[in-house]
mmCIF file of C-alpha atoms in Angstrom:
data_model
loop_
_atom_site.group_PDB
_atom_site.id
_atom_site.type_symbol
_atom_site.label_atom_id
_atom_site.label_comp_id
_atom_site.label_asym_id
_atom_site.label_seq_id
_atom_site.Cartn_x
_atom_site.Cartn_y
_atom_site.Cartn_z
ATOM 1 C CA MET A 25 -31.119 -2.804 193.671
ATOM 2 C CA ARG A 26 -33.768 -3.964 196.126
ATOM 3 C CA ALA A 27 -37.013 -5.531 194.937
ATOM 4 C CA GLY A 28 -39.097 -2.563 196.116
ATOM 5 C CA GLU A 29 -36.974 -0.118 194.129
ATOM 6 C CA ARG A 30 -37.231 -2.059 190.887
ATOM 7 C CA SER A 31 -40.818 -3.113 191.305
ATOM 8 C CA SER A 32 -42.304 0.240 192.354
ATOM 9 C CA ARG A 33 -43.579 0.898 188.841
ATOM 10 C CA VAL A 34 -44.787 -2.637 188.140
ATOM 11 C CA GLU A 35 -48.466 -3.418 188.496
ATOM 12 C CA ILE A 36 -49.620 -6.959 189.212
ATOM 13 C CA LEU A 37 -53.147 -8.297 188.918
ATOM 14 C CA VAL A 38 -54.195 -10.946 191.431
ATOM 15 C CA ALA A 39 -57.323 -12.926 190.497
ATOM 16 C CA ASP A 40 -58.658 -15.247 193.188
ATOM 17 C CA ASP A 41 -62.166 -15.839 194.454
ATOM 18 C CA GLU A 42 -60.781 -16.588 197.927
ATOM 19 C CA SER A 43 -60.571 -13.069 199.332
ATOM 20 C CA SER A 44 -58.167 -14.126 202.108
ATOM 21 C CA ILE A 45 -55.627 -15.311 199.529
ATOM 22 C CA ALA A 46 -56.110 -12.282 197.254
ATOM 23 C CA ASP A 47 -55.787 -9.931 200.234
ATOM 24 C CA SER A 48 -52.694 -11.732 201.565
ATOM 25 C CA LEU A 49 -50.992 -11.610 198.177
ATOM 26 C CA ARG A 50 -51.927 -7.970 197.760
ATOM 27 C CA ALA A 51 -50.543 -7.028 201.191
ATOM 28 C CA PHE A 52 -47.310 -8.948 200.639
ATOM 29 C CA LEU A 53 -46.680 -7.682 197.102
ATOM 30 C CA GLU A 54 -47.508 -4.096 198.022
ATOM 31 C CA GLY A 55 -45.165 -4.480 201.004
ATOM 32 C CA ILE A 56 -42.259 -5.187 198.657
ATOM 33 C CA GLY A 57 -43.131 -2.303 196.366
ATOM 34 C CA TYR A 58 -45.476 -3.589 193.682
ATOM 35 C CA LEU A 59 -48.762 -1.970 192.722
ATOM 36 C CA VAL A 60 -51.499 -4.580 193.045
ATOM 37 C CA SER A 61 -55.065 -4.818 191.774
ATOM 38 C CA THR A 62 -57.325 -7.694 192.751
ATOM 39 C CA ALA A 63 -60.315 -9.372 191.160
ATOM 40 C CA ALA A 64 -62.710 -11.887 192.702
ATOM 41 C CA ASP A 65 -63.482 -13.713 189.465
ATOM 42 C CA GLY A 66 -62.093 -14.227 186.001
ATOM 43 C CA ARG A 67 -64.492 -11.889 184.237
ATOM 44 C CA GLU A 68 -63.600 -9.004 186.567
ATOM 45 C CA ALA A 69 -59.906 -9.832 186.167
ATOM 46 C CA LEU A 70 -60.190 -9.751 182.381
ATOM 47 C CA ALA A 71 -61.956 -6.378 182.460
ATOM 48 C CA ILE A 72 -59.245 -4.906 184.700
ATOM 49 C CA PHE A 73 -56.508 -6.448 182.563
ATOM 50 C CA ARG A 74 -57.926 -5.124 179.289
ATOM 51 C CA GLU A 75 -58.127 -1.663 180.823
ATOM 52 C CA ARG A 76 -54.550 -1.577 182.152
ATOM 53 C CA LEU A 77 -52.537 -4.392 180.457
ATOM 54 C CA MET A 78 -50.433 -5.370 183.469
ATOM 55 C CA PRO A 79 -47.110 -7.144 182.906
ATOM 56 C CA LEU A 80 -47.954 -9.920 185.404
ATOM 57 C CA VAL A 81 -51.104 -11.734 186.472
ATOM 58 C CA ILE A 82 -51.412 -14.219 189.326
ATOM 59 C CA SER A 83 -54.581 -16.233 188.841
ATOM 60 C CA ASP A 84 -56.430 -19.032 190.575
ATOM 61 C CA ILE A 85 -57.742 -21.794 188.333
ATOM 62 C CA ASN A 86 -61.173 -22.336 189.856
ATOM 63 C CA MET A 87 -63.050 -19.034 189.811
ATOM 64 C CA PRO A 88 -66.642 -18.136 189.035
ATOM 65 C CA LEU A 89 -67.780 -16.614 185.737
ATOM 66 C CA LEU A 90 -64.476 -17.203 183.953
ATOM 67 C CA GLY A 91 -61.967 -19.809 185.097
ATOM 68 C CA GLY A 92 -58.218 -19.403 185.270
ATOM 69 C CA HIS A 93 -57.517 -21.415 182.109
ATOM 70 C CA GLU A 94 -59.908 -19.264 180.090
ATOM 71 C CA LEU A 95 -58.501 -16.097 181.669
ATOM 72 C CA LEU A 96 -54.981 -17.231 180.757
ATOM 73 C CA ARG A 97 -55.961 -17.790 177.119
ATOM 74 C CA GLU A 98 -57.716 -14.401 176.929
ATOM 75 C CA ILE A 99 -54.733 -12.590 178.454
ATOM 76 C CA LYS A 100 -52.277 -14.255 176.071
ATOM 77 C CA ALA A 101 -54.531 -13.381 173.119
ATOM 78 C CA VAL A 102 -54.536 -9.702 174.141
ATOM 79 C CA ALA A 103 -50.927 -9.390 175.349
ATOM 80 C CA PRO A 104 -48.692 -12.418 174.714
ATOM 81 C CA GLU A 105 -45.801 -10.781 176.590
ATOM 82 C CA THR A 106 -47.781 -10.698 179.852
ATOM 83 C CA GLU A 107 -46.630 -13.372 182.265
ATOM 84 C CA VAL A 108 -49.281 -15.396 184.075
ATOM 85 C CA ILE A 109 -48.653 -17.399 187.229
ATOM 86 C CA ILE A 110 -51.360 -19.951 187.966
ATOM 87 C CA VAL A 111 -52.119 -20.876 191.581
ATOM 88 C CA THR A 112 -54.501 -23.632 192.548
ATOM 89 C CA GLY A 113 -55.641 -25.701 195.469
ATOM 90 C CA PHE A 114 -56.829 -28.428 193.103
ATOM 91 C CA ALA A 115 -53.637 -29.379 191.311
ATOM 92 C CA THR A 116 -53.529 -32.076 188.685
ATOM 93 C CA VAL A 117 -50.796 -33.036 186.278
ATOM 94 C CA ASP A 118 -53.202 -32.485 183.379
ATOM 95 C CA GLY A 119 -54.109 -29.042 184.717
ATOM 96 C CA ALA A 120 -50.467 -28.061 185.074
ATOM 97 C CA VAL A 121 -49.580 -29.294 181.590
ATOM 98 C CA LYS A 122 -52.588 -27.489 180.108
ATOM 99 C CA ALA A 123 -51.676 -24.233 181.862
ATOM 100 C CA ILE A 124 -48.060 -24.352 180.716
ATOM 101 C CA LYS A 125 -49.085 -25.236 177.144
ATOM 102 C CA ASP A 126 -51.505 -22.300 177.180
ATOM 103 C CA GLY A 127 -48.646 -19.974 178.112
ATOM 104 C CA ALA A 128 -48.543 -19.841 181.922
ATOM 105 C CA TYR A 129 -45.152 -18.902 183.278
ATOM 106 C CA ASP A 130 -45.535 -21.194 186.298
ATOM 107 C CA TYR A 131 -48.050 -23.322 188.172
ATOM 108 C CA ILE A 132 -48.037 -23.080 191.963
ATOM 109 C CA ILE A 133 -49.993 -25.320 194.317
ATOM 110 C CA LYS A 134 -51.862 -23.903 197.319
ATOM 111 C CA PRO A 135 -50.992 -23.630 200.092
ATOM 112 C CA PHE A 136 -47.801 -21.933 198.959
ATOM 113 C CA ARG A 137 -44.925 -20.290 200.751
ATOM 114 C CA ILE A 138 -44.826 -16.546 200.287
ATOM 115 C CA ALA A 139 -41.119 -16.807 199.436
ATOM 116 C CA THR A 140 -42.104 -19.037 196.516
ATOM 117 C CA ILE A 141 -44.468 -16.355 195.249
ATOM 118 C CA GLN A 142 -41.825 -13.633 195.591
ATOM 119 C CA HIS A 143 -39.199 -15.711 193.800
ATOM 120 C CA THR A 144 -41.601 -16.691 191.014
ATOM 121 C CA VAL A 145 -42.833 -13.103 190.549
ATOM 122 C CA GLU A 146 -39.265 -11.836 190.243
ATOM 123 C CA LYS A 147 -38.335 -14.600 187.795
ATOM 124 C CA ALA A 148 -41.462 -14.003 185.714
ATOM 125 C CA LEU A 149 -40.821 -10.268 185.490
ATOM 126 C CA ASN A 150 -37.179 -10.872 184.563
ATOM 127 C CA HIS A 151 -38.316 -13.357 181.915
ATOM 128 C CA ARG A 152 -40.748 -10.787 180.533
ATOM 129 C CA ALA A 153 -38.005 -8.142 180.444
ATOM 130 C CA LEU A 154 -35.786 -10.523 178.453
ATOM 131 C CA ILE A 155 -38.592 -11.272 176.006
ATOM 132 C CA LEU A 156 -39.263 -7.563 175.480
ATOM 133 C CA GLU A 157 -35.547 -6.867 175.019
ATOM 134 C CA ASN A 158 -35.321 -9.721 172.523
ATOM 135 C CA LEU A 159 -38.289 -8.305 170.589
ATOM 136 C CA ARG A 160 -36.710 -4.835 170.636
ATOM 137 C CA LEU A 161 -33.438 -6.247 169.288
ATOM 138 C CA GLN A 162 -35.280 -8.220 166.607
ATOM 139 C CA ARG A 163 -37.110 -5.059 165.478
ATOM 140 C CA ARG A 164 -33.828 -3.151 165.451
ATOM 141 C CA ARG A 165 -32.216 -5.888 163.352
ATOM 142 C CA GLN A 166 -35.138 -5.839 160.934
ATOM 143 C CA GLU A 167 -34.838 -2.058 160.642
ATOM 144 C CA GLN A 168 -31.115 -2.378 159.964
ATOM 145 C CA ASP A 169 -31.787 -5.064 157.358
ATOM 146 C CA LEU A 170 -34.345 -2.806 155.665
ATOM 147 C CA ILE A 171 -31.897 0.098 155.648
ATOM 148 C CA ALA A 172 -29.193 -2.141 154.159
ATOM 149 C CA GLN A 173 -31.638 -3.415 151.554
ATOM 150 C CA ASP A 174 -32.657 0.151 150.728
ATOM 151 C CA LEU A 175 -28.986 1.135 150.331
ATOM 152 C CA ARG A 176 -28.440 -1.835 148.022
ATOM 153 C CA LEU A 177 -31.485 -0.799 145.993
ATOM 154 C CA GLN A 178 -30.256 2.790 145.852
ATOM 155 C CA SER A 179 -26.870 1.540 144.695
ATOM 156 C CA SER A 180 -28.514 -0.688 142.093
ATOM 157 C CA LYS A 181 -30.654 2.233 140.977
ATOM 158 C CA SER A 182 -27.517 4.376 140.524
ATOM 159 C CA GLU A 183 -25.836 1.580 138.595
ATOM 160 C CA LEU A 184 -28.908 1.211 136.404
ATOM 161 C CA LYS A 185 -28.913 4.976 135.712
ATOM 162 C CA ALA A 186 -25.236 4.802 134.759
ATOM 163 C CA LEU A 187 -25.885 1.803 132.516
ATOM 164 C CA ARG A 188 -28.875 3.566 130.920
ATOM 165 C CA ALA A 189 -26.683 6.621 130.265
ATOM 166 C CA GLN A 190 -24.025 4.437 128.634
ATOM 167 C CA ILE A 191 -26.645 2.735 126.473
ATOM 168 C CA ASN A 192 -28.044 6.130 125.445
ATOM 169 C CA ARG A 193 -24.541 7.389 124.568
ATOM 170 C CA PHE A 194 -23.870 4.225 122.567
ATOM 171 C CA ALA A 195 -27.246 4.552 120.831
ATOM 172 C CA ASN A 196 -26.453 8.205 119.994
ATOM 173 C CA ILE A 197 -23.051 7.218 118.567
ATOM 174 C CA LEU A 198 -24.689 4.511 116.470
ATOM 175 C CA ALA A 199 -27.378 6.966 115.308
ATOM 176 C CA GLU A 200 -24.721 9.521 114.314
ATOM 177 C CA ARG A 201 -22.941 6.876 112.229
ATOM 178 C CA GLY A 202 -26.215 5.829 110.670
ATOM 179 C CA VAL A 203 -26.074 2.338 112.073
ATOM 180 C CA ALA A 204 -29.208 2.543 114.170
#
């Protein structure tokens, strides 16, 4: 399956106050089949994200109104399964560590190669798909455990009814003999 075929239904949000970078990313990602929305600052990006809950966000760190770190934290608070790729022209080790600790999927330094973006986007979306599948399987397992527990309770309930019936029969026998 080619990237454009798989990605045609996937929407990506690109947040960067440098319009040339946002426009370049948009053109490239749309060219390989993704749907792309752009935002010029973190506050606009957060509003768009809350409205549409995209599976992937590519965000600059240094943006007006709401920076990339704050945007990352807000996105993860709303939708922890959303992957966020941080891009920055002002890379620091502390910034990278902070972004990853806050839940960023990756941290890419500007200027970047477009192939790096494509590879990272594909990996991030695959990672997200695995997380969602894992959550689905966990829910299914929990449902199966609840069903098994319910069956055990039903069985116990039947056993208790049978025991109660035996006790009642024994009590009736004792009552008939005048023992009770």
